[in-house]
Amino acid sequence: GGRGAAAVARPTEVLGRQASPLALRASGPLVREWTKLKTPKMLKKYMERMPHTEFTVEEIMQRIVTVLIKNVDLKWRHHPLTSLEVMKEAGLRGRQIKSKLWFNKAASTLLGLRVIHKVTGQPITWEISEEYREFGLPPISKDPRTPFKFAHLLKFARNRPFRYGPLHGLYKKGKPFNAAKAEERREARKAEFEKVKETWVNPYK
């Protein structure tokens, strides 16, 4: 009224039903606002008090492997560790434990490198991969005051997730599995491992 404009029915008034969000967008400004998921007040206050860690992806990878080596025979926690348990034991705090962004990058990279293995999918639990422990595992610190003393000595082929394909996939040009060939490759890896081991200098002394 007042300007002589004809009354136009709004999308929410059509047939007495509420229109879909797509129809609301197409007809102008949004009538119904999207509500994001809010952090519970108690948890939000707790996170505000918690100090934030600023570990890089490579440092988180080293800490994840250290924690899983500690639990390698299920004698420490008696079960494969969940993602949250690994994050807590790795020392992530604040925003790095509230959001799994940094942990997922590190875990995905280790999964693609066949260093760790996803045991179950719901909930997601982790163990050290059999391929990584084929010729033994690196030593870790037994001191509870400095559990990651030797973590910086762990080296990986890459420190970012693979861009394409499934993280647990192997690309072999479609050749069927051959047990004899697999044993030959294992012996070749073992010979190469022994050859490289002669040039190592013990960093744990």
PDB file of C-alpha atoms in Angstrom:
ATOM      1  CA  GLY A   1       0.000   0.000   0.000  1.00  0.00           C
ATOM      2  CA  GLY A   2       0.902   3.660  -0.420  1.00  0.00           C
ATOM      3  CA  ARG A   3       2.846   3.312  -3.700  1.00  0.00           C
ATOM      4  CA  GLY A   4       0.184   1.534  -5.731  1.00  0.00           C
ATOM      5  CA  ALA A   5       2.233  -1.641  -6.103  1.00  0.00           C
ATOM      6  CA  ALA A   6       0.243  -4.814  -6.496  1.00  0.00           C
ATOM      7  CA  ALA A   7       0.545  -7.301  -3.693  1.00  0.00           C
ATOM      8  CA  VAL A   8       2.731 -10.253  -4.709  1.00  0.00           C
ATOM      9  CA  ALA A   9       2.515 -13.546  -2.872  1.00  0.00           C
ATOM     10  CA  ARG A  10       5.818 -14.499  -1.301  1.00  0.00           C
ATOM     11  CA  PRO A  11       7.230 -17.980  -1.994  1.00  0.00           C
ATOM     12  CA  THR A  12       6.505 -19.074   1.564  1.00  0.00           C
ATOM     13  CA  GLU A  13       2.804 -18.303   1.064  1.00  0.00           C
ATOM     14  CA  VAL A  14       2.327 -20.424  -2.061  1.00  0.00           C
ATOM     15  CA  LEU A  15      -0.247 -23.153  -1.411  1.00  0.00           C
ATOM     16  CA  GLY A  16       0.182 -22.565   2.305  1.00  0.00           C
ATOM     17  CA  ARG A  17       3.489 -24.446   2.398  1.00  0.00           C
ATOM     18  CA  GLN A  18       7.077 -23.396   3.009  1.00  0.00           C
ATOM     19  CA  ALA A  19       9.119 -23.311  -0.185  1.00  0.00           C
ATOM     20  CA  SER A  20      12.462 -25.071  -0.574  1.00  0.00           C
ATOM     21  CA  PRO A  21      15.711 -23.128   0.034  1.00  0.00           C
ATOM     22  CA  LEU A  22      16.414 -23.287  -3.707  1.00  0.00           C
ATOM     23  CA  ALA A  23      13.096 -21.574  -4.492  1.00  0.00           C
ATOM     24  CA  LEU A  24      13.786 -18.973  -1.819  1.00  0.00           C
ATOM     25  CA  ARG A  25      17.134 -18.127  -3.383  1.00  0.00           C
ATOM     26  CA  ALA A  26      15.650 -17.845  -6.863  1.00  0.00           C
ATOM     27  CA  SER A  27      12.992 -15.359  -5.731  1.00  0.00           C
ATOM     28  CA  GLY A  28      15.226 -12.812  -4.009  1.00  0.00           C
ATOM     29  CA  PRO A  29      16.558 -12.455  -0.493  1.00  0.00           C
ATOM     30  CA  LEU A  30      16.486 -15.458   1.796  1.00  0.00           C
ATOM     31  CA  VAL A  31      13.477 -15.589   4.067  1.00  0.00           C
ATOM     32  CA  ARG A  32      14.847 -18.401   6.193  1.00  0.00           C
ATOM     33  CA  GLU A  33      18.410 -18.086   7.411  1.00  0.00           C
ATOM     34  CA  TRP A  34      20.691 -21.078   7.662  1.00  0.00           C
ATOM     35  CA  THR A  35      21.669 -21.916  11.234  1.00  0.00           C
ATOM     36  CA  LYS A  36      25.146 -23.349  11.714  1.00  0.00           C
ATOM     37  CA  LEU A  37      25.965 -25.926  14.341  1.00  0.00           C
ATOM     38  CA  LYS A  38      26.975 -24.114  17.524  1.00  0.00           C
ATOM     39  CA  THR A  39      29.550 -25.395  19.960  1.00  0.00           C
ATOM     40  CA  PRO A  40      28.039 -26.153  23.378  1.00  0.00           C
ATOM     41  CA  LYS A  41      28.736 -23.372  25.847  1.00  0.00           C
ATOM     42  CA  MET A  42      30.647 -25.554  28.292  1.00  0.00           C
ATOM     43  CA  LEU A  43      32.856 -27.044  25.553  1.00  0.00           C
ATOM     44  CA  LYS A  44      33.434 -23.601  24.035  1.00  0.00           C
ATOM     45  CA  LYS A  45      34.628 -22.185  27.364  1.00  0.00           C
ATOM     46  CA  TYR A  46      36.821 -25.224  27.866  1.00  0.00           C
ATOM     47  CA  MET A  47      38.408 -24.766  24.434  1.00  0.00           C
ATOM     48  CA  GLU A  48      38.994 -21.067  25.121  1.00  0.00           C
ATOM     49  CA  ARG A  49      40.996 -21.926  28.226  1.00  0.00           C
ATOM     50  CA  MET A  50      42.948 -24.712  26.524  1.00  0.00           C
ATOM     51  CA  PRO A  51      46.277 -23.578  24.977  1.00  0.00           C
ATOM     52  CA  HIS A  52      46.613 -24.110  21.239  1.00  0.00           C
ATOM     53  CA  THR A  53      49.333 -26.236  19.662  1.00  0.00           C
ATOM     54  CA  GLU A  54      50.908 -25.245  16.367  1.00  0.00           C
ATOM     55  CA  PHE A  55      52.426 -28.515  15.139  1.00  0.00           C
ATOM     56  CA  THR A  56      53.144 -28.889  11.436  1.00  0.00           C
ATOM     57  CA  VAL A  57      51.723 -31.826   9.468  1.00  0.00           C
ATOM     58  CA  GLU A  58      55.120 -33.555   9.486  1.00  0.00           C
ATOM     59  CA  GLU A  59      55.421 -33.204  13.279  1.00  0.00           C
ATOM     60  CA  ILE A  60      51.928 -34.646  13.732  1.00  0.00           C
ATOM     61  CA  MET A  61      52.881 -37.559  11.453  1.00  0.00           C
ATOM     62  CA  GLN A  62      55.949 -38.264  13.590  1.00  0.00           C
ATOM     63  CA  ARG A  63      53.903 -38.132  16.782  1.00  0.00           C
ATOM     64  CA  ILE A  64      51.167 -40.405  15.369  1.00  0.00           C
ATOM     65  CA  VAL A  65      53.740 -43.046  14.407  1.00  0.00           C
ATOM     66  CA  THR A  66      55.397 -42.779  17.827  1.00  0.00           C
ATOM     67  CA  VAL A  67      52.071 -43.336  19.602  1.00  0.00           C
ATOM     68  CA  LEU A  68      51.121 -46.300  17.402  1.00  0.00           C
ATOM     69  CA  ILE A  69      54.571 -47.903  17.814  1.00  0.00           C
ATOM     70  CA  LYS A  70      54.027 -47.686  21.558  1.00  0.00           C
ATOM     71  CA  ASN A  71      50.773 -49.604  21.129  1.00  0.00           C
ATOM     72  CA  VAL A  72      52.125 -51.972  18.473  1.00  0.00           C
ATOM     73  CA  ASP A  73      51.381 -55.228  20.358  1.00  0.00           C
ATOM     74  CA  LEU A  74      48.202 -53.929  22.010  1.00  0.00           C
ATOM     75  CA  LYS A  75      49.952 -54.180  25.376  1.00  0.00           C
ATOM     76  CA  TRP A  76      49.576 -50.491  26.170  1.00  0.00           C
ATOM     77  CA  ARG A  77      45.894 -49.783  25.417  1.00  0.00           C
ATOM     78  CA  HIS A  78      44.784 -53.369  24.622  1.00  0.00           C
ATOM     79  CA  HIS A  79      42.847 -52.224  21.544  1.00  0.00           C
ATOM     80  CA  PRO A  80      43.477 -50.278  18.323  1.00  0.00           C
ATOM     81  CA  LEU A  81      43.452 -46.558  19.083  1.00  0.00           C
ATOM     82  CA  THR A  82      40.655 -44.327  17.834  1.00  0.00           C
ATOM     83  CA  SER A  83      41.391 -41.018  16.117  1.00  0.00           C
ATOM     84  CA  LEU A  84      40.568 -39.003  19.245  1.00  0.00           C
ATOM     85  CA  GLU A  85      42.788 -41.193  21.410  1.00  0.00           C
ATOM     86  CA  VAL A  86      45.686 -40.785  18.988  1.00  0.00           C
ATOM     87  CA  MET A  87      45.157 -37.009  18.908  1.00  0.00           C
ATOM     88  CA  LYS A  88      45.210 -36.824  22.711  1.00  0.00           C
ATOM     89  CA  GLU A  89      48.273 -39.047  23.074  1.00  0.00           C
ATOM     90  CA  ALA A  90      50.069 -37.095  20.318  1.00  0.00           C
ATOM     91  CA  GLY A  91      49.720 -33.936  22.385  1.00  0.00           C
ATOM     92  CA  LEU A  92      47.338 -31.965  20.165  1.00  0.00           C
ATOM     93  CA  ARG A  93      45.546 -29.203  22.027  1.00  0.00           C
ATOM     94  CA  GLY A  94      43.071 -26.390  21.384  1.00  0.00           C
ATOM     95  CA  ARG A  95      42.009 -25.830  17.799  1.00  0.00           C
ATOM     96  CA  GLN A  96      44.147 -28.716  16.539  1.00  0.00           C
ATOM     97  CA  ILE A  97      42.102 -31.205  18.572  1.00  0.00           C
ATOM     98  CA  LYS A  98      38.755 -29.430  18.163  1.00  0.00           C
ATOM     99  CA  SER A  99      39.072 -29.671  14.368  1.00  0.00           C
ATOM    100  CA  LYS A 100      40.456 -32.845  12.769  1.00  0.00           C
ATOM    101  CA  LEU A 101      41.815 -30.895   9.786  1.00  0.00           C
ATOM    102  CA  TRP A 102      45.482 -31.263  10.745  1.00  0.00           C
ATOM    103  CA  PHE A 103      45.134 -34.822  12.025  1.00  0.00           C
ATOM    104  CA  ASN A 104      43.291 -35.974   8.907  1.00  0.00           C
ATOM    105  CA  LYS A 105      46.031 -34.568   6.663  1.00  0.00           C
ATOM    106  CA  ALA A 106      48.722 -36.367   8.619  1.00  0.00           C
ATOM    107  CA  ALA A 107      46.796 -39.642   8.948  1.00  0.00           C
ATOM    108  CA  SER A 108      45.812 -39.638   5.263  1.00  0.00           C
ATOM    109  CA  THR A 109      49.432 -39.161   4.217  1.00  0.00           C
ATOM    110  CA  LEU A 110      50.620 -41.970   6.483  1.00  0.00           C
ATOM    111  CA  LEU A 111      47.827 -44.213   5.198  1.00  0.00           C
ATOM    112  CA  GLY A 112      48.878 -43.550   1.604  1.00  0.00           C
ATOM    113  CA  LEU A 113      52.512 -44.311   2.487  1.00  0.00           C
ATOM    114  CA  ARG A 114      51.431 -47.650   4.045  1.00  0.00           C
ATOM    115  CA  VAL A 115      52.892 -46.609   7.394  1.00  0.00           C
ATOM    116  CA  ILE A 116      49.637 -46.926   9.347  1.00  0.00           C
ATOM    117  CA  HIS A 117      46.591 -49.096   8.767  1.00  0.00           C
ATOM    118  CA  LYS A 118      42.913 -48.284   9.309  1.00  0.00           C
ATOM    119  CA  VAL A 119      41.575 -51.224  11.317  1.00  0.00           C
ATOM    120  CA  THR A 120      37.890 -50.297  11.458  1.00  0.00           C
ATOM    121  CA  GLY A 121      35.801 -47.620   9.819  1.00  0.00           C
ATOM    122  CA  GLN A 122      33.170 -46.914  12.482  1.00  0.00           C
ATOM    123  CA  PRO A 123      34.681 -45.814  14.745  1.00  0.00           C
ATOM    124  CA  ILE A 124      37.943 -45.243  12.882  1.00  0.00           C
ATOM    125  CA  THR A 125      40.798 -47.036  14.653  1.00  0.00           C
ATOM    126  CA  TRP A 126      44.491 -47.166  13.740  1.00  0.00           C
ATOM    127  CA  GLU A 127      47.464 -49.523  13.938  1.00  0.00           C
ATOM    128  CA  ILE A 128      50.972 -49.642  12.505  1.00  0.00           C
ATOM    129  CA  SER A 129      50.933 -51.220   9.051  1.00  0.00           C
ATOM    130  CA  GLU A 130      52.463 -54.677   8.586  1.00  0.00           C
ATOM    131  CA  GLU A 131      54.444 -53.344   5.632  1.00  0.00           C
ATOM    132  CA  TYR A 132      56.057 -50.669   7.808  1.00  0.00           C
ATOM    133  CA  ARG A 133      57.065 -53.154  10.519  1.00  0.00           C
ATOM    134  CA  GLU A 134      58.285 -55.803   8.053  1.00  0.00           C
ATOM    135  CA  PHE A 135      61.970 -55.398   9.009  1.00  0.00           C
ATOM    136  CA  GLY A 136      61.518 -53.971  12.491  1.00  0.00           C
ATOM    137  CA  LEU A 137      60.425 -50.669  13.982  1.00  0.00           C
ATOM    138  CA  PRO A 138      62.488 -47.640  15.041  1.00  0.00           C
ATOM    139  CA  PRO A 139      63.040 -47.235  18.790  1.00  0.00           C
ATOM    140  CA  ILE A 140      60.968 -44.748  20.723  1.00  0.00           C
ATOM    141  CA  SER A 141      61.543 -42.987  24.029  1.00  0.00           C
ATOM    142  CA  LYS A 142      60.446 -44.907  27.128  1.00  0.00           C
ATOM    143  CA  ASP A 143      60.638 -41.824  29.325  1.00  0.00           C
ATOM    144  CA  PRO A 144      57.065 -40.663  30.161  1.00  0.00           C
ATOM    145  CA  ARG A 145      58.371 -37.114  30.645  1.00  0.00           C
ATOM    146  CA  THR A 146      59.721 -36.923  27.055  1.00  0.00           C
ATOM    147  CA  PRO A 147      57.735 -39.478  25.022  1.00  0.00           C
ATOM    148  CA  PHE A 148      58.598 -37.796  21.692  1.00  0.00           C
ATOM    149  CA  LYS A 149      62.354 -37.444  22.250  1.00  0.00           C
ATOM    150  CA  PHE A 150      63.192 -39.451  19.098  1.00  0.00           C
ATOM    151  CA  ALA A 151      60.152 -38.445  17.023  1.00  0.00           C
ATOM    152  CA  HIS A 152      62.166 -35.936  14.939  1.00  0.00           C
ATOM    153  CA  LEU A 153      64.320 -38.812  13.630  1.00  0.00           C
ATOM    154  CA  LEU A 154      61.362 -40.375  11.777  1.00  0.00           C
ATOM    155  CA  LYS A 155      61.494 -39.492   8.083  1.00  0.00           C
ATOM    156  CA  PHE A 156      58.802 -39.973   5.435  1.00  0.00           C
ATOM    157  CA  ALA A 157      58.741 -39.831   1.655  1.00  0.00           C
ATOM    158  CA  ARG A 158      56.199 -36.987   1.670  1.00  0.00           C
ATOM    159  CA  ASN A 159      54.321 -34.795   4.142  1.00  0.00           C
ATOM    160  CA  ARG A 160      51.115 -33.978   2.268  1.00  0.00           C
ATOM    161  CA  PRO A 161      48.186 -36.217   1.232  1.00  0.00           C
ATOM    162  CA  PHE A 162      48.024 -37.760  -2.205  1.00  0.00           C
ATOM    163  CA  ARG A 163      45.976 -35.644  -4.582  1.00  0.00           C
ATOM    164  CA  TYR A 164      44.228 -38.361  -6.612  1.00  0.00           C
ATOM    165  CA  GLY A 165      42.850 -41.817  -6.003  1.00  0.00           C
ATOM    166  CA  PRO A 166      41.982 -43.735  -2.841  1.00  0.00           C
ATOM    167  CA  LEU A 167      44.533 -43.344  -0.059  1.00  0.00           C
ATOM    168  CA  HIS A 168      44.740 -47.101   0.512  1.00  0.00           C
ATOM    169  CA  GLY A 169      44.976 -47.988  -3.212  1.00  0.00           C
ATOM    170  CA  LEU A 170      47.857 -49.523  -5.141  1.00  0.00           C
ATOM    171  CA  TYR A 171      48.325 -48.903  -8.860  1.00  0.00           C
ATOM    172  CA  LYS A 172      49.806 -51.971 -10.528  1.00  0.00           C
ATOM    173  CA  LYS A 173      48.668 -51.926 -14.198  1.00  0.00           C
ATOM    174  CA  GLY A 174      46.172 -54.734 -13.570  1.00  0.00           C
ATOM    175  CA  LYS A 175      48.640 -57.584 -12.962  1.00  0.00           C
ATOM    176  CA  PRO A 176      47.252 -60.469 -10.875  1.00  0.00           C
ATOM    177  CA  PHE A 177      48.897 -61.302  -7.569  1.00  0.00           C
ATOM    178  CA  ASN A 178      51.717 -63.845  -7.789  1.00  0.00           C
ATOM    179  CA  ALA A 179      53.009 -65.327  -4.534  1.00  0.00           C
ATOM    180  CA  ALA A 180      56.410 -66.242  -6.007  1.00  0.00           C
ATOM    181  CA  LYS A 181      56.931 -62.751  -7.405  1.00  0.00           C
ATOM    182  CA  ALA A 182      55.849 -61.223  -4.103  1.00  0.00           C
ATOM    183  CA  GLU A 183      58.440 -63.308  -2.240  1.00  0.00           C
ATOM    184  CA  GLU A 184      61.125 -62.275  -4.743  1.00  0.00           C
ATOM    185  CA  ARG A 185      60.285 -58.605  -4.206  1.00  0.00           C
ATOM    186  CA  ARG A 186      60.381 -59.123  -0.448  1.00  0.00           C
ATOM    187  CA  GLU A 187      63.854 -60.678  -0.650  1.00  0.00           C
ATOM    188  CA  ALA A 188      65.002 -57.804  -2.867  1.00  0.00           C
ATOM    189  CA  ARG A 189      63.704 -55.284  -0.323  1.00  0.00           C
ATOM    190  CA  LYS A 190      65.455 -57.156   2.471  1.00  0.00           C
ATOM    191  CA  ALA A 191      68.775 -57.174   0.569  1.00  0.00           C
ATOM    192  CA  GLU A 192      68.458 -53.450  -0.143  1.00  0.00           C
ATOM    193  CA  PHE A 193      67.595 -52.828   3.509  1.00  0.00           C
ATOM    194  CA  GLU A 194      70.717 -54.678   4.703  1.00  0.00           C
ATOM    195  CA  LYS A 195      72.859 -52.798   2.205  1.00  0.00           C
ATOM    196  CA  VAL A 196      71.572 -49.402   3.350  1.00  0.00           C
ATOM    197  CA  LYS A 197      71.819 -50.366   7.028  1.00  0.00           C
ATOM    198  CA  GLU A 198      75.621 -50.626   6.736  1.00  0.00           C
ATOM    199  CA  THR A 199      75.824 -46.887   6.078  1.00  0.00           C
ATOM    200  CA  TRP A 200      73.657 -45.853   9.043  1.00  0.00           C
ATOM    201  CA  VAL A 201      74.957 -43.948  12.018  1.00  0.00           C
ATOM    202  CA  ASN A 202      73.149 -44.670  15.271  1.00  0.00           C
ATOM    203  CA  PRO A 203      71.438 -41.378  16.279  1.00  0.00           C
ATOM    204  CA  TYR A 204      70.106 -42.791  19.552  1.00  0.00           C
ATOM    205  CA  LYS A 205      73.451 -42.873  21.388  1.00  0.00           C
TER     206      LYS A 205
END
